[in-house]
Short mmCIF file of C-alpha atoms and ligand atoms in Angstrom, two decimals:
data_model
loop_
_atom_site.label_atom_id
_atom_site.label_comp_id
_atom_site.label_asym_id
_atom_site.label_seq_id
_atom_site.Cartn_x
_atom_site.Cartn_y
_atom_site.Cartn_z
CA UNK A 27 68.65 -42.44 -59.55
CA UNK A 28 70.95 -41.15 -62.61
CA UNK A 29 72.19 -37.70 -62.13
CA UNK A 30 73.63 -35.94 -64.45
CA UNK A 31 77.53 -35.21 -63.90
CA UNK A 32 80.66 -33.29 -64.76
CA UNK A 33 82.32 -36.24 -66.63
CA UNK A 34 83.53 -35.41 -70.16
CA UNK A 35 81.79 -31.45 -70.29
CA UNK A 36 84.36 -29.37 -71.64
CA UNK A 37 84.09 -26.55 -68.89
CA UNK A 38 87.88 -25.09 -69.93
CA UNK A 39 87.34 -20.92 -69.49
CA UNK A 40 83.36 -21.36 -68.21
CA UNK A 41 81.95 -19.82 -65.25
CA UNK A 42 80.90 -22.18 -63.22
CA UNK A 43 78.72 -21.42 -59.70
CA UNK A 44 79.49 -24.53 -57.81
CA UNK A 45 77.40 -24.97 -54.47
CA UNK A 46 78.85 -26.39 -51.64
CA UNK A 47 77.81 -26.96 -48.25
CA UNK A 48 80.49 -25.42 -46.23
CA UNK A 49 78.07 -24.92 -43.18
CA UNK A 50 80.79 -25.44 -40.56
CA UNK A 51 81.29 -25.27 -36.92
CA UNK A 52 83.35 -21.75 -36.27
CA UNK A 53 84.48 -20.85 -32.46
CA UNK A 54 86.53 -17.41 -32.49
CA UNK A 55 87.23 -17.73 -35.98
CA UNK A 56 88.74 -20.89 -36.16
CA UNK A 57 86.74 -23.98 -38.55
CA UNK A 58 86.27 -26.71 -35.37
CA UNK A 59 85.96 -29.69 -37.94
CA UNK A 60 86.36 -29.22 -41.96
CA UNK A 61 84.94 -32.10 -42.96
CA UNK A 62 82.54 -31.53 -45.38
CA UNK A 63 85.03 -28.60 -46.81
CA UNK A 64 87.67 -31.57 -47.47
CA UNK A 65 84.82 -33.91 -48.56
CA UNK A 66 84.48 -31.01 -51.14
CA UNK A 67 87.92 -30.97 -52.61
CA UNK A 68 87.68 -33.34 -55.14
CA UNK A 69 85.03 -31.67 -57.20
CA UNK A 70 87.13 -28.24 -57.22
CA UNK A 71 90.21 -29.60 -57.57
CA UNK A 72 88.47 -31.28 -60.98
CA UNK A 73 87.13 -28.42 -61.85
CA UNK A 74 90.06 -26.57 -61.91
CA UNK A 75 91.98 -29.66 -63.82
CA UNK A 76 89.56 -28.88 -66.28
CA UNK A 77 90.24 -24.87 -66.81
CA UNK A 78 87.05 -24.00 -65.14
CA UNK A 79 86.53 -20.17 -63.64
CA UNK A 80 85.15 -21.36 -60.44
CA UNK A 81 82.59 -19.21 -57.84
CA UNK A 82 81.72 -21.18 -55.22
CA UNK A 83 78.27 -20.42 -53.40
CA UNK A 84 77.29 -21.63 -49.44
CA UNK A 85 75.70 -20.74 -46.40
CA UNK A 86 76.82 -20.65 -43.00
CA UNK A 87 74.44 -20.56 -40.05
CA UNK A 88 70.91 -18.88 -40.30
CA UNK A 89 72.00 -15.35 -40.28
CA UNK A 90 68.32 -15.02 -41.40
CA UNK A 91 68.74 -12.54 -44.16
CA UNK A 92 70.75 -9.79 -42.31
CA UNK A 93 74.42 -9.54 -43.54
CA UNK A 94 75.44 -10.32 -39.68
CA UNK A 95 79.11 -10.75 -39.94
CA UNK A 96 79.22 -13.67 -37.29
CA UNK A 97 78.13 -15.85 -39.95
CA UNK A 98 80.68 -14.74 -42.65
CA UNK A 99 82.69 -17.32 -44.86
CA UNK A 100 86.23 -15.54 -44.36
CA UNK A 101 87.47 -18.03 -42.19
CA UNK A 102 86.63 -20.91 -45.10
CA UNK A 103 88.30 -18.76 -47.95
CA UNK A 104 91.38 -18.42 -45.31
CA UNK A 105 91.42 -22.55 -45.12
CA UNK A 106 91.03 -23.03 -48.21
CA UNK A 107 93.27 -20.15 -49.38
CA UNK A 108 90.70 -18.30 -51.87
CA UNK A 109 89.61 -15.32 -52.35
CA UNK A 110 86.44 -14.35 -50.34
CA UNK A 111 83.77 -12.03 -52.69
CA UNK A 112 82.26 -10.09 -50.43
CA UNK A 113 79.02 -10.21 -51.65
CA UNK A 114 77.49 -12.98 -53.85
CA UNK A 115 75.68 -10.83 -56.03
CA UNK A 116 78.53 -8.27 -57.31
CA UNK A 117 79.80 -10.22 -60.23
CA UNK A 118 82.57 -7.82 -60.77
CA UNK A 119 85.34 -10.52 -60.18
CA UNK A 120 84.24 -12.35 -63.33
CA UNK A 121 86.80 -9.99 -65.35
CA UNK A 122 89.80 -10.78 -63.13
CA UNK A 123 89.19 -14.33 -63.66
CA UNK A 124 91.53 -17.16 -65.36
CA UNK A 125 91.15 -20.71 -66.06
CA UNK A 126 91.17 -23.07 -63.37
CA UNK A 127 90.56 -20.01 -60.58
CA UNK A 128 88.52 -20.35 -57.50
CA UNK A 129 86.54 -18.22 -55.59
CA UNK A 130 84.34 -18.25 -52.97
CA UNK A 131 81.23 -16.15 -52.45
CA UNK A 132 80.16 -14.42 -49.12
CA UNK A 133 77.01 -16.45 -47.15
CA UNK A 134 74.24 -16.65 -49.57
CA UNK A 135 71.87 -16.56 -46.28
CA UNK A 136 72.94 -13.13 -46.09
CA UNK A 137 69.93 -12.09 -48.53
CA UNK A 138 66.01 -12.93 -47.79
CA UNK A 139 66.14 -14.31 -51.20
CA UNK A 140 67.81 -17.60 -50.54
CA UNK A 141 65.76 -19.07 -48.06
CA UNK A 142 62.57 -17.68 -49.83
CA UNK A 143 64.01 -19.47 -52.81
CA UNK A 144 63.15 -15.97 -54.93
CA UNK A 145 63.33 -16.22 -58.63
CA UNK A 146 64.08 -12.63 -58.85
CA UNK A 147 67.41 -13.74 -56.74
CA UNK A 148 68.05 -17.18 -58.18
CA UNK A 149 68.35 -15.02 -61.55
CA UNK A 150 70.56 -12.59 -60.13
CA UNK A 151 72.84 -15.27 -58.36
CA UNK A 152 73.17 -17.25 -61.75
CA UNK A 153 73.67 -14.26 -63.77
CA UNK A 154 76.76 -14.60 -66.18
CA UNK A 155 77.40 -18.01 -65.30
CA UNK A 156 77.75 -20.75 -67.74
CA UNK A 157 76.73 -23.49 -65.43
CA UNK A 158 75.76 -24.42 -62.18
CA UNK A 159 77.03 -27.47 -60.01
CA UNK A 160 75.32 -28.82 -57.05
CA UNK A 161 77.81 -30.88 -54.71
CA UNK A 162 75.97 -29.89 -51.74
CA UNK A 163 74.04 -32.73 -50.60
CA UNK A 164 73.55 -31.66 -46.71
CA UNK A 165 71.58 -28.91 -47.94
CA UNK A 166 69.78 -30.69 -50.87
CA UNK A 167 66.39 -31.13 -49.08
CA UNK A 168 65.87 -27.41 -48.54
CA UNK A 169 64.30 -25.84 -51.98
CA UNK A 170 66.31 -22.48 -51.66
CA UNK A 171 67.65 -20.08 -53.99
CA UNK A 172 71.04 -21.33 -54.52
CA UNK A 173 69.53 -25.05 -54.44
CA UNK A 174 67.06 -25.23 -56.71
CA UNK A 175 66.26 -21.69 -57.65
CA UNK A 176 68.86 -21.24 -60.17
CA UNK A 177 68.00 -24.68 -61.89
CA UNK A 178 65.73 -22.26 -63.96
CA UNK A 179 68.87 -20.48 -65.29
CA UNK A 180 71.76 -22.87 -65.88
CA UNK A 181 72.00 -25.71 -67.38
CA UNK A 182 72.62 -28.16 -63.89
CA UNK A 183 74.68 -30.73 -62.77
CA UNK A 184 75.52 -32.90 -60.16
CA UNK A 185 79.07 -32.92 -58.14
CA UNK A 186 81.04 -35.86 -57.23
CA UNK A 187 80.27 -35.39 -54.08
CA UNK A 188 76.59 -35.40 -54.25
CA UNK A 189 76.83 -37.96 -56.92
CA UNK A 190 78.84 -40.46 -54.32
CA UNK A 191 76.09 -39.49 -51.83
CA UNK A 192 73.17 -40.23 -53.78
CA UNK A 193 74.73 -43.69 -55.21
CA UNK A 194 75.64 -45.20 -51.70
CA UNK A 195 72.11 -44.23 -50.62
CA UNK A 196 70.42 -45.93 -53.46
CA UNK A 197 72.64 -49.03 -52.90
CA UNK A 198 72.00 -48.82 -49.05
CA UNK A 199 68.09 -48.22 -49.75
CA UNK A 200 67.97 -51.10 -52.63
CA UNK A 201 69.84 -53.73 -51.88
CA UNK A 202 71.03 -53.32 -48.00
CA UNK A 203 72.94 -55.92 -46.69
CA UNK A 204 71.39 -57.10 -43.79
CA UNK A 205 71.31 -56.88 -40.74
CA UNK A 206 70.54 -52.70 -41.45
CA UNK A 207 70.69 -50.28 -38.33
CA UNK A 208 69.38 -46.62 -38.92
CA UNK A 209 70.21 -44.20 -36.41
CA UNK A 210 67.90 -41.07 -36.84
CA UNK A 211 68.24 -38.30 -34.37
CA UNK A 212 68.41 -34.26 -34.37
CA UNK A 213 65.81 -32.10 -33.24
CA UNK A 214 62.48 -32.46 -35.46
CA UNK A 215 60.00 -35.18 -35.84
CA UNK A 216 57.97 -32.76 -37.98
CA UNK A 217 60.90 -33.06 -40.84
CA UNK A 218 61.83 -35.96 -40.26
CA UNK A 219 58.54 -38.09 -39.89
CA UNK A 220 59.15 -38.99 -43.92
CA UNK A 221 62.39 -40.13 -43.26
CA UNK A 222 61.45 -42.17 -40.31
CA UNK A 223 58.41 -44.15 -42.09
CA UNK A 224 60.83 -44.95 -45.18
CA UNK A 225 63.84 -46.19 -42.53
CA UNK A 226 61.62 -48.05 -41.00
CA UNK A 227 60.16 -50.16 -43.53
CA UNK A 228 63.93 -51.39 -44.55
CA UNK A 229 65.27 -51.27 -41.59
CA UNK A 230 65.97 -54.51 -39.10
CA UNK A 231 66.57 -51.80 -35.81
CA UNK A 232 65.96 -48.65 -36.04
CA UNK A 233 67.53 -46.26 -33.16
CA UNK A 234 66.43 -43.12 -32.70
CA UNK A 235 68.31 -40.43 -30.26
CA UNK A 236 68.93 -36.64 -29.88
CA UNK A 237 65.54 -34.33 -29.76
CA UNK A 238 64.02 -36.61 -31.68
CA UNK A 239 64.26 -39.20 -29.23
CA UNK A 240 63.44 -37.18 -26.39
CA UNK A 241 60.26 -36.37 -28.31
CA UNK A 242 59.46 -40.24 -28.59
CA UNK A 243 60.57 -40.69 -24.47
CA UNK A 244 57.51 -38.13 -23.89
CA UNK A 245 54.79 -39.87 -26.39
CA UNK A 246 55.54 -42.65 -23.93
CA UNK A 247 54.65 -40.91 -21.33
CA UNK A 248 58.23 -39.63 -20.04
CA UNK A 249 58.76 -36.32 -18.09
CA UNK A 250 61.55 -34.79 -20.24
CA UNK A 251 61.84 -31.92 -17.96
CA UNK A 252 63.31 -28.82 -19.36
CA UNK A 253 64.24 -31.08 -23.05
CA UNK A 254 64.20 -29.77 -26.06
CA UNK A 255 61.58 -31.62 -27.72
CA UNK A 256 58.35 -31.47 -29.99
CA UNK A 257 54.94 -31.87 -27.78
CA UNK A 258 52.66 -31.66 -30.89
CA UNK A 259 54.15 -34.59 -32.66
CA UNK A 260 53.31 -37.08 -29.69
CA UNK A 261 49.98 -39.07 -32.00
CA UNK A 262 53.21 -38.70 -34.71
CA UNK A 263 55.61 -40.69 -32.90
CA UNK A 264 53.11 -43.37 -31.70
CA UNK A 265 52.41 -43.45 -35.51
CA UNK A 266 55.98 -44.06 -36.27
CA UNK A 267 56.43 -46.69 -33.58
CA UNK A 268 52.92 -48.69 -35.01
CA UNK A 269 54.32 -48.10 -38.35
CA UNK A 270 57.57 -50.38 -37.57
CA UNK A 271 56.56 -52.86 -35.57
CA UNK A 272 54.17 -53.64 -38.61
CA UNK A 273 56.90 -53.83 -40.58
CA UNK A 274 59.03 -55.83 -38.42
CA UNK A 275 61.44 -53.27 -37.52
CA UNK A 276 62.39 -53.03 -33.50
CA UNK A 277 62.73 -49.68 -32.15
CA UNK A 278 65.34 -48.80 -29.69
CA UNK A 279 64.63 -44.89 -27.59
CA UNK A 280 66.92 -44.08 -25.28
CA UNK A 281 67.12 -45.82 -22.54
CA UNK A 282 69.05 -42.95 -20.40
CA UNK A 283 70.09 -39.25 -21.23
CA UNK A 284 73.20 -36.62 -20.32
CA UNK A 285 71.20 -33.87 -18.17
CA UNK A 286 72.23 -30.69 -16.93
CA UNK A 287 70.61 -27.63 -15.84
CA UNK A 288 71.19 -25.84 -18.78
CA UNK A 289 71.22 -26.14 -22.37
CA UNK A 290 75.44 -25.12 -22.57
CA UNK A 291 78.32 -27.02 -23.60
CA UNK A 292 79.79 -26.68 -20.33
CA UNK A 293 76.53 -27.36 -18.14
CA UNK A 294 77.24 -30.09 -15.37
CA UNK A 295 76.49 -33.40 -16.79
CA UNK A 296 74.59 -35.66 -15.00
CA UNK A 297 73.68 -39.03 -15.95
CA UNK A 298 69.71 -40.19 -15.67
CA UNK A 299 67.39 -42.71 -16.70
CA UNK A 300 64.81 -41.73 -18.68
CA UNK A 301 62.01 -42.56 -15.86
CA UNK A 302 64.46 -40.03 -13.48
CA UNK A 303 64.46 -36.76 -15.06
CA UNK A 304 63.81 -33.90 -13.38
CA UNK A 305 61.45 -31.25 -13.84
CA UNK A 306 64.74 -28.46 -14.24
CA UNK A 307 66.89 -30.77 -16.51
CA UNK A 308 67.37 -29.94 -19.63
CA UNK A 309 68.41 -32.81 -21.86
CA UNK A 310 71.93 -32.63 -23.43
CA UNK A 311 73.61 -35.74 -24.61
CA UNK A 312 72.93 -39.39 -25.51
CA UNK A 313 73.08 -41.44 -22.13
CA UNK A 314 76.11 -44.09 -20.70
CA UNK A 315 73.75 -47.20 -21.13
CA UNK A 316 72.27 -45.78 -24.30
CA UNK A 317 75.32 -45.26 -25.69
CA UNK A 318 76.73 -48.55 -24.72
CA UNK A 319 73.88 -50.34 -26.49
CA UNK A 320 74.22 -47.87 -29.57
CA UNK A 321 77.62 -49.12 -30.15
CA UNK A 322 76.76 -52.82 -29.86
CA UNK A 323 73.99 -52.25 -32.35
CA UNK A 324 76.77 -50.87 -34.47
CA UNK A 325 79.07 -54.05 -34.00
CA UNK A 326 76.57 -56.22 -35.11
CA UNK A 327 75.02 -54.43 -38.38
CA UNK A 328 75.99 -55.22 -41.27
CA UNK A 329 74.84 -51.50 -43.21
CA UNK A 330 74.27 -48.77 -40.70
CA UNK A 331 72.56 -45.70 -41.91
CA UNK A 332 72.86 -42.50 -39.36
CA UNK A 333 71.07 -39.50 -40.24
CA UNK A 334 71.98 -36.01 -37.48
CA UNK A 335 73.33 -35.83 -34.04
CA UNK A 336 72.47 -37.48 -30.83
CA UNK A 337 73.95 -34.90 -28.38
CA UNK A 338 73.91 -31.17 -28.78
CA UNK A 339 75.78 -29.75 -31.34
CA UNK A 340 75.82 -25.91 -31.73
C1 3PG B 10 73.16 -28.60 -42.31
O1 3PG B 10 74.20 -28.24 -41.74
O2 3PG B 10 72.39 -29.45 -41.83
C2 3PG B 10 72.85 -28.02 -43.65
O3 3PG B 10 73.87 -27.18 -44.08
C3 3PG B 10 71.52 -27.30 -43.66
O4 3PG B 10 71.55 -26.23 -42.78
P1 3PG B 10 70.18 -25.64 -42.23
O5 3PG B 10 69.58 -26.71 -41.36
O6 3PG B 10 70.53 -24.38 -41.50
O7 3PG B 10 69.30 -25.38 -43.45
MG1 MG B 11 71.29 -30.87 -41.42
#
């Protein structure tokens, strides 16, 4: 796929609206891992090489539409030592702006509008921009305001962030090197089940872990007790699983989970097989054994492609 970039625009004294996907882990105000903020960096730091007047646009959480301060960005602007807009509509900064500056706008999730992906707020959001940048591939697959709304608007561009993303999946997706391990796991079979069928058809093992897997356990007939999982998309997993064994692709679940009697960081943990869980455990991590064979399965791939998280992440 060819995206269109930043490379050679002259962007020296033009508002850009760059979106990011600074949806961080925050406990009492302090970022628990910045990753994808330092992942990030390159693309401002360009941008502000090349004189750009820079507003940069995220969410953080699902504060559902309510301007619920829990979710704010301050904490970001402080680690990244930028000015925090308060609110991502009032454009009112524009006039205080110089060339290579960098802001960054309050939660865009604090309005209806973004998640409803509402033209009427895509147009406000881009209003007296020049352009808009997308480097925010983690949240690429959700058509929201700030994602895909404000294509309508401003002339678009890719990142170098999303740009790296999207090449080293279409090399991984085209011409893997064998042998390929996918790990899929998070919560939903229901948004995942695309995902699944592709990975499955390329893959040599495919693992799959978290909620998801949990979801699998039960379509084969597990008690998952307490488990997060997804009872309605039982005849979807048994899909999945016919799917890749016609296509040659062996499908690891977990063998054994991390229990407690709670879903909270700081439940007990108890180790169990799958066949062992108990009506009142609630599933909260990957397993000892399954972990054990995840990492073998990692020695000996030769392209592994992991897609969400196989214990509970908050
Ligand atoms: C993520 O962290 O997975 C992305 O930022 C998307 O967030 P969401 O699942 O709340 O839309
Ligand atoms: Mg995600």
């Amino acid at each position: 796929m060819k995206l269109r970039t930043i490379d050679g625009l002259d962007l020296r004294g033009k508002y850009v609206l760059l979106r990011d996907d600074f949806n961080v882990q925050i406990v009492d105000g302090k970022i628990t891992d910045a990753f994808r903020i330092d992942q990030s960096m390159p693309t401002i730091n360009r941008l502000r090489e090349m004189g750009a007047r820079v507003a940069i646009v995220s969410h953080l959480g699902r504060p559902k539409g309510a301007r619920n301060m829990e979710f704010s960005l301050a904490p970001i602007a402080e680690y990244m030592h930028v000015p925090l807009i308060p609110d991502c509509l009032d454009k009112s900064f524009m006039a205080n702006m110089h060339d290579g500056d960098v802001v960054l706008l309050e939660n865009v999730r604090f309005y209806a509008g973004e998640e409803e992906n509402d033209s009427e707020f895509a147009k406000k959001l881009a209003a007296g921009f020049d352009i808009y940048i997308n480097d925010a591939f983690a949240v690429s697959h959700r058509a929201h305001a700030s994602t895909v709304g404000v294509t309508k608007y401003l002339p678009s561009y890719a990142g170098l962030l999303l740009a790296s993303e999207i090449e080293n999946l279409t090399r991984v997706m085209e011409t893997p090197k064998h042998p390929l391990l996918s790990i899929v796991a998070g919560s939903k079979v229901s948004t995942k089940i695309g995902v699944l069928r592709a990975l499955a058809r390329l893959s040599d093992t495919l693992i799959i872990g978290g909620a998801l897997g949990t979801t699998f356990n039960f379509a084969m007939g597990a008690n998952v007790g307490n488990s997060l999982y997804e009872p309605d998309q039982k005849e979807n997993a048994l899909a999945i699983l016919k799917y890749a064994q016609q296509n040659n692709c062996r499908v690891l679940v977990p063998l054994d989970k991390g229990v407690g009697k709670e879903f909270a960081p700081n439940a007990q943990r108890f180790n169990r097989c799958i066949d062992e869980i108990e009506p009142d455990d609630v599933i909260i991590d990957s397993g000892i054994e399954t972990t054990a064979r995840t990492v073998t399965e990692i020695e000996n791939a030769a392209t592994v492609i992991w897609n969400g998280t196989v214990g509970m992440a908050q």
